[in-house]
PDB file of C-alpha atoms in Angstrom:
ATOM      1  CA  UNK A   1       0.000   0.000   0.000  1.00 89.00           C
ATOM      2  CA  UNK A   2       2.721   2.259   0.896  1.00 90.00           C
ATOM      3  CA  UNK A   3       4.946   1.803  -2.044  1.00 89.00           C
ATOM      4  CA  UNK A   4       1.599   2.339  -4.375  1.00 86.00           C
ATOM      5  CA  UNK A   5       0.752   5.893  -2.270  1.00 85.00           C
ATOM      6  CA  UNK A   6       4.280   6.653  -3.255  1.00 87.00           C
ATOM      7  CA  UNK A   7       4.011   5.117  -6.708  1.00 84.00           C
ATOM      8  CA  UNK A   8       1.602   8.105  -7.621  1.00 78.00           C
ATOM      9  CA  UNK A   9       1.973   9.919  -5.351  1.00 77.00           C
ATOM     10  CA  UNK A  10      -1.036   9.945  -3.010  1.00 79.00           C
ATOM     11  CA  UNK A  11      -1.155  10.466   1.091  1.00 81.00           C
ATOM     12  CA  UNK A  12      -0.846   7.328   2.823  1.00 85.00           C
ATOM     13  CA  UNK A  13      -3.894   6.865   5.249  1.00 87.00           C
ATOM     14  CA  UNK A  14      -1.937   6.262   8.893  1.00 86.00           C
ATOM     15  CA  UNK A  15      -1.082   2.734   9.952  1.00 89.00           C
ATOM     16  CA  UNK A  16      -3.498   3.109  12.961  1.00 89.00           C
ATOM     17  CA  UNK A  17      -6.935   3.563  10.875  1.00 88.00           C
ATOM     18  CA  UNK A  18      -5.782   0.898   8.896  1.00 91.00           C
ATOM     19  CA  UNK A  19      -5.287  -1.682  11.420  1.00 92.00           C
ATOM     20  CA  UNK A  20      -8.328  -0.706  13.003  1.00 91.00           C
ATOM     21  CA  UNK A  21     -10.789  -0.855  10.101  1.00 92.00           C
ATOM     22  CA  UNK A  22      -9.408  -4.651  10.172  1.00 92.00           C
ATOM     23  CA  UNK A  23     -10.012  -5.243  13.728  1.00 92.00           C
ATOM     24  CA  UNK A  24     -12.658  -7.744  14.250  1.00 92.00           C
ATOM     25  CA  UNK A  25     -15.183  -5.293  15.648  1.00 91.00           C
ATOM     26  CA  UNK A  26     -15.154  -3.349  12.724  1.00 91.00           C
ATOM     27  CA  UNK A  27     -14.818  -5.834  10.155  1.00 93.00           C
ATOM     28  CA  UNK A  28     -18.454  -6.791   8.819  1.00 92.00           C
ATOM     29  CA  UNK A  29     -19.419  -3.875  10.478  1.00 91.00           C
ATOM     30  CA  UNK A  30     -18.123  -0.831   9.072  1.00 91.00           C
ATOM     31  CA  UNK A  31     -15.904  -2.494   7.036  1.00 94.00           C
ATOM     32  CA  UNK A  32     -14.643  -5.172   4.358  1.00 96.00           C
ATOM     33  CA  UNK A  33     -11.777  -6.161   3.525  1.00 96.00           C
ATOM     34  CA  UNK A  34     -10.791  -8.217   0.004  1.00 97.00           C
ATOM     35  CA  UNK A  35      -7.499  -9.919  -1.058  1.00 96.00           C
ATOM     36  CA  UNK A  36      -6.016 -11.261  -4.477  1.00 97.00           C
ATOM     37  CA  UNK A  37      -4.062 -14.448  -4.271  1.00 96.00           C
ATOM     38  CA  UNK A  38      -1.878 -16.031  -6.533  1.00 95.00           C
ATOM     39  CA  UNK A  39      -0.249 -19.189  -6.614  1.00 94.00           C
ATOM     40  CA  UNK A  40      -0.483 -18.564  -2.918  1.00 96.00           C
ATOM     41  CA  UNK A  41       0.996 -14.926  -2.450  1.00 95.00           C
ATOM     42  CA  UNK A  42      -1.151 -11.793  -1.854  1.00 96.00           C
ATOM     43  CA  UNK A  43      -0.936  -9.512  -4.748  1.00 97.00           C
ATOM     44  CA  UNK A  44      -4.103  -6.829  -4.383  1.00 96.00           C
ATOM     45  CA  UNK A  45      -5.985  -5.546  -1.230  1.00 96.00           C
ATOM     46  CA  UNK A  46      -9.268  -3.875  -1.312  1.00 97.00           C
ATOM     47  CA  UNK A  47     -10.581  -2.129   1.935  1.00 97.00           C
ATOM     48  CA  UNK A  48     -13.824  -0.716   1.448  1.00 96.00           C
ATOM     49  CA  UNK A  49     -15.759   1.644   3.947  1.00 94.00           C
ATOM     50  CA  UNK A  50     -19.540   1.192   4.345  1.00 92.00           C
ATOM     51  CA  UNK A  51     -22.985   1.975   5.849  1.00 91.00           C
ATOM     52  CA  UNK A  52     -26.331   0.902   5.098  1.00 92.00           C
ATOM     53  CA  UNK A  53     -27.123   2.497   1.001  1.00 92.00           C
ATOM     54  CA  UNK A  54     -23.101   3.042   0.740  1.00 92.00           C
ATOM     55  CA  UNK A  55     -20.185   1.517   0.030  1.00 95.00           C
ATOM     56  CA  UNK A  56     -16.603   3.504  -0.257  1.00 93.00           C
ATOM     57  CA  UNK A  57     -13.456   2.497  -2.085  1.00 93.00           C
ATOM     58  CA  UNK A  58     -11.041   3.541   0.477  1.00 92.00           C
ATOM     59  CA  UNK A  59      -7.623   1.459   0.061  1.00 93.00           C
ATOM     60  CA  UNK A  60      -6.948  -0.116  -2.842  1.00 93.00           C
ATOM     61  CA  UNK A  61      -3.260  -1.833  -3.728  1.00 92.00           C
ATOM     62  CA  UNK A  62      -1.470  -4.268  -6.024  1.00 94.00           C
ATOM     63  CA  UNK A  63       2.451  -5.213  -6.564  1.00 94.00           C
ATOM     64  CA  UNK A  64       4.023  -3.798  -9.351  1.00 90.00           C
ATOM     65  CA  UNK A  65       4.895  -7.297 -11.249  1.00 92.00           C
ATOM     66  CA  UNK A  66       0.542  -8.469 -10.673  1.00 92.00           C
ATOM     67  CA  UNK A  67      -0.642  -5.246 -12.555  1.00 87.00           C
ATOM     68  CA  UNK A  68      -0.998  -6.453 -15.638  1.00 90.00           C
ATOM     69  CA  UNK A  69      -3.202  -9.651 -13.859  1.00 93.00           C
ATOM     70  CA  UNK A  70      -5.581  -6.449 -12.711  1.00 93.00           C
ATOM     71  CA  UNK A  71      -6.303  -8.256  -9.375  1.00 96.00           C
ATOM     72  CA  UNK A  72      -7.987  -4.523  -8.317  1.00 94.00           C
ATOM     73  CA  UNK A  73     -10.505  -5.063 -10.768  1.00 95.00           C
ATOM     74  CA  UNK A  74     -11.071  -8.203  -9.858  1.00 95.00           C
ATOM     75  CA  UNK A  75     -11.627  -7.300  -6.289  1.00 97.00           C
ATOM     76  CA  UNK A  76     -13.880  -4.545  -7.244  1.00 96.00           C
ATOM     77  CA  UNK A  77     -15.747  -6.775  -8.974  1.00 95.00           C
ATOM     78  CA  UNK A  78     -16.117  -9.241  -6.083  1.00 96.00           C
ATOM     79  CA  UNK A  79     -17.184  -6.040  -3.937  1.00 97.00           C
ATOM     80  CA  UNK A  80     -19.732  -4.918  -5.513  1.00 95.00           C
ATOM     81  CA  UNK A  81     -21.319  -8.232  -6.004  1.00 96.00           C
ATOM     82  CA  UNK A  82     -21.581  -8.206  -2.178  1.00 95.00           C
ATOM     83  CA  UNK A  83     -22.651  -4.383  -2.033  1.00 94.00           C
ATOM     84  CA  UNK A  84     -25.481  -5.952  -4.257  1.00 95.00           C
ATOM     85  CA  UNK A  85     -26.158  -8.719  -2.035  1.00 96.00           C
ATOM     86  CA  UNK A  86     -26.652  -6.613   1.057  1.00 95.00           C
ATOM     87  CA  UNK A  87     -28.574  -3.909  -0.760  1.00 95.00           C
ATOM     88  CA  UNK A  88     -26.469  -1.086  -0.484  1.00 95.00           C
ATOM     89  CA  UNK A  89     -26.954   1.072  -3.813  1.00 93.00           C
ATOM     90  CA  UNK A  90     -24.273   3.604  -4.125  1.00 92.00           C
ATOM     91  CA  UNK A  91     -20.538   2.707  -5.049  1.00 94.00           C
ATOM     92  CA  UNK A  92     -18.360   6.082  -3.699  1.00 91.00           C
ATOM     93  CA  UNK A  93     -15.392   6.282  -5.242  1.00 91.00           C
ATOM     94  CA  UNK A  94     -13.869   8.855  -3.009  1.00 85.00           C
ATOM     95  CA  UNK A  95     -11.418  11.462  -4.341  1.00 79.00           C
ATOM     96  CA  UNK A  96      -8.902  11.630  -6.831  1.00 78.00           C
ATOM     97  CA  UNK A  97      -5.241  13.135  -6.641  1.00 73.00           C
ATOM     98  CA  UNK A  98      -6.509  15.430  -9.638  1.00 79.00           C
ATOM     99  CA  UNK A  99      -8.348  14.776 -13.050  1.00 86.00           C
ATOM    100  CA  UNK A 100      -5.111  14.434 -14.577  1.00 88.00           C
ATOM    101  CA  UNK A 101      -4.260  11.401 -12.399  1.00 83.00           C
ATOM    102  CA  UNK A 102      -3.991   7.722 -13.426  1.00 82.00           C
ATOM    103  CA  UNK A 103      -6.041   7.103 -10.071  1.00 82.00           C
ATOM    104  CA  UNK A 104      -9.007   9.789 -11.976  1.00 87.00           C
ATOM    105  CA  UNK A 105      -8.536   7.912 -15.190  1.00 90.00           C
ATOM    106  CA  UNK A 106      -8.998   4.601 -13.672  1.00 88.00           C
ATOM    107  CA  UNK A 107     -12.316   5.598 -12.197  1.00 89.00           C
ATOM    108  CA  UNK A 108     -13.723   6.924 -15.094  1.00 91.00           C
ATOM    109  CA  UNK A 109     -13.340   3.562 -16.608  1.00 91.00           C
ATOM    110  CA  UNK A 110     -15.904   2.314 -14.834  1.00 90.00           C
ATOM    111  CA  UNK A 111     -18.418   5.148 -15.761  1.00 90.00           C
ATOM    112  CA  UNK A 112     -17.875   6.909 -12.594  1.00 89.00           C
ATOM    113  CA  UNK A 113     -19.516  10.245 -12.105  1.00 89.00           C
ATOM    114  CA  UNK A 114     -18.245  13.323 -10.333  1.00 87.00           C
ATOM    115  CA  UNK A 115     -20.293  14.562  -7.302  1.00 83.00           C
ATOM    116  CA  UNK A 116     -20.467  16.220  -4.389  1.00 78.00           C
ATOM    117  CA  UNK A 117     -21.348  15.053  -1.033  1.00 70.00           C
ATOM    118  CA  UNK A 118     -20.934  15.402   2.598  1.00 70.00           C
ATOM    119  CA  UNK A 119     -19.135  13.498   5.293  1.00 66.00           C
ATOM    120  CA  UNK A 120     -21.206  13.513   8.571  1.00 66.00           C
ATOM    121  CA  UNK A 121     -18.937  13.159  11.514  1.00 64.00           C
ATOM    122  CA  UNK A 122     -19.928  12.121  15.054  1.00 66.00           C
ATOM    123  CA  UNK A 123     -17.837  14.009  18.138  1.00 71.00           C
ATOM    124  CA  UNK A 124     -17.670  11.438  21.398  1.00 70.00           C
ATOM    125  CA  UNK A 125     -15.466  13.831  22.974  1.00 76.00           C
ATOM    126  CA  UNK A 126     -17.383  17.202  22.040  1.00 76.00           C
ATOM    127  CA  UNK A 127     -17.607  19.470  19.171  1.00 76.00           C
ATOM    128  CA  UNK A 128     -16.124  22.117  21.659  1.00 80.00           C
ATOM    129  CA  UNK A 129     -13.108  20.179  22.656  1.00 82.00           C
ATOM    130  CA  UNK A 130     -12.516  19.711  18.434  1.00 77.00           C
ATOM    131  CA  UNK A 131     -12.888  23.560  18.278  1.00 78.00           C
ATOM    132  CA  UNK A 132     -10.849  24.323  21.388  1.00 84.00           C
ATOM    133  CA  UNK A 133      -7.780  22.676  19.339  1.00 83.00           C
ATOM    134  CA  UNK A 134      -7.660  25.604  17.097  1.00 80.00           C
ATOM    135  CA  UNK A 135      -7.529  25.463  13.211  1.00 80.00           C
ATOM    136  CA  UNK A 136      -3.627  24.950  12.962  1.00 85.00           C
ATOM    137  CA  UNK A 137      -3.453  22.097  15.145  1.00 85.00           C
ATOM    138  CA  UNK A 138      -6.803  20.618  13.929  1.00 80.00           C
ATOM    139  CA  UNK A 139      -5.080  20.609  10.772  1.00 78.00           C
ATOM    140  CA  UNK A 140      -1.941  18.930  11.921  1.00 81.00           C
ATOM    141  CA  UNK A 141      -3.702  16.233  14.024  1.00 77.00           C
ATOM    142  CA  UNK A 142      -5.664  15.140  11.430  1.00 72.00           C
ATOM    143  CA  UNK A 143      -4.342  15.689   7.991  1.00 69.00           C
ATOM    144  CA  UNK A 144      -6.472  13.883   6.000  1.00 63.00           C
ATOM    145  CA  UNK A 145      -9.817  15.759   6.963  1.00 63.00           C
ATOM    146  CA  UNK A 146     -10.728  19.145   6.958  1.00 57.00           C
ATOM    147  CA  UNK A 147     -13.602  20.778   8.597  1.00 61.00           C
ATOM    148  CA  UNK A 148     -15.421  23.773   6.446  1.00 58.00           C
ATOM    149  CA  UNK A 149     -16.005  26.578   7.065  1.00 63.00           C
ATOM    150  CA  UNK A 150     -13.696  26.339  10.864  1.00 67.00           C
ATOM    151  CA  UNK A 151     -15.642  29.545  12.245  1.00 69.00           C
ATOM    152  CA  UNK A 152     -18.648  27.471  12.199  1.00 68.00           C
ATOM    153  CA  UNK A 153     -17.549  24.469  13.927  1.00 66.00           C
ATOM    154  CA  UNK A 154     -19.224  25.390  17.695  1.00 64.00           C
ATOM    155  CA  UNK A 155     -22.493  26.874  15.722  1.00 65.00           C
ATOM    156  CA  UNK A 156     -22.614  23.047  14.427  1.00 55.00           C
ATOM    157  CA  UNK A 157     -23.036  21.539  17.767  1.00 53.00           C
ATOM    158  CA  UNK A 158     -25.973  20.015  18.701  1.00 51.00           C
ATOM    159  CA  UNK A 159     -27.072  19.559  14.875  1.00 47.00           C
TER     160      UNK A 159
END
């Protein structure tokens, strides 16, 4: 996973959220996790992201020398038979470097469409203890998130 992040260059998710979308609490749950084998070594790794209409492509990743076998697709494939199966409806592809991107191109292979949407996020330790970390350091703590417009985090609460 790492060396594809680097590969093309996209952020690498922290070790932490990956191991614990893998836990066994999680897994089934909130999660699902898919791997390619051949002649008995992993070559692809799908972890998707889900709730009950959705289902989000969150880490996918293949060796160098098994790309041309496509085991992504294949795993795709496989998940989306089971997002069919448990009646979620709507494949998220999540973001893309940029639309120049191989990661972009790849996507729109498989007729995705561009939209927006919203992440909803639940606080257990308070929207005003988020807000009391100020926007620099909410920044740094988590880098992969942002929270829009920062101002009108503590009007939020309660919502």
């Amino acid at each position: 996973y790492a060396k594809n992040c680097q590969d093309r260059c996209i952020p690498l998710k922290p070790k932490k959220c990956l191991e614990m979308l893998v836990r066994p609490e999680v897994l089934g749950k909130h999660s699902a996790a898919y791997f390619a084998v051949q002649d008995g070594r992993v070559i692809g790794g799908l972890i998707n992201l889900f709730s009950a209409t959705t289902v989000s492509y969150y880490v996918p990743c293949a060796t160098d020398e098994a790309r041309t076998a496509q085991p992504i697709s294949v795993l795709i494939d496989e998940a989306c038979r089971h997002m069919r199966e448990s009646g979620r409806r709507i494949w998220n592809w999540e973001s893309s470097p940029d639309r120049d991107s191989g990661v972009y191109r790849f996507k729109k292979k498989w007729n995705a469409r561009e939209g927006m949407y919203r992440i909803y996020v639940w606080c257990p330790c308070g929207v005003e203890n988020i807000a009391a970390l100020g926007r620099d350091r909410l920044a740094n703590e988590f880098p992969y998130f942002y929270v829009y417009p920062y101002d009108r985090l503590l009007a939020l609460e309660g919502r």
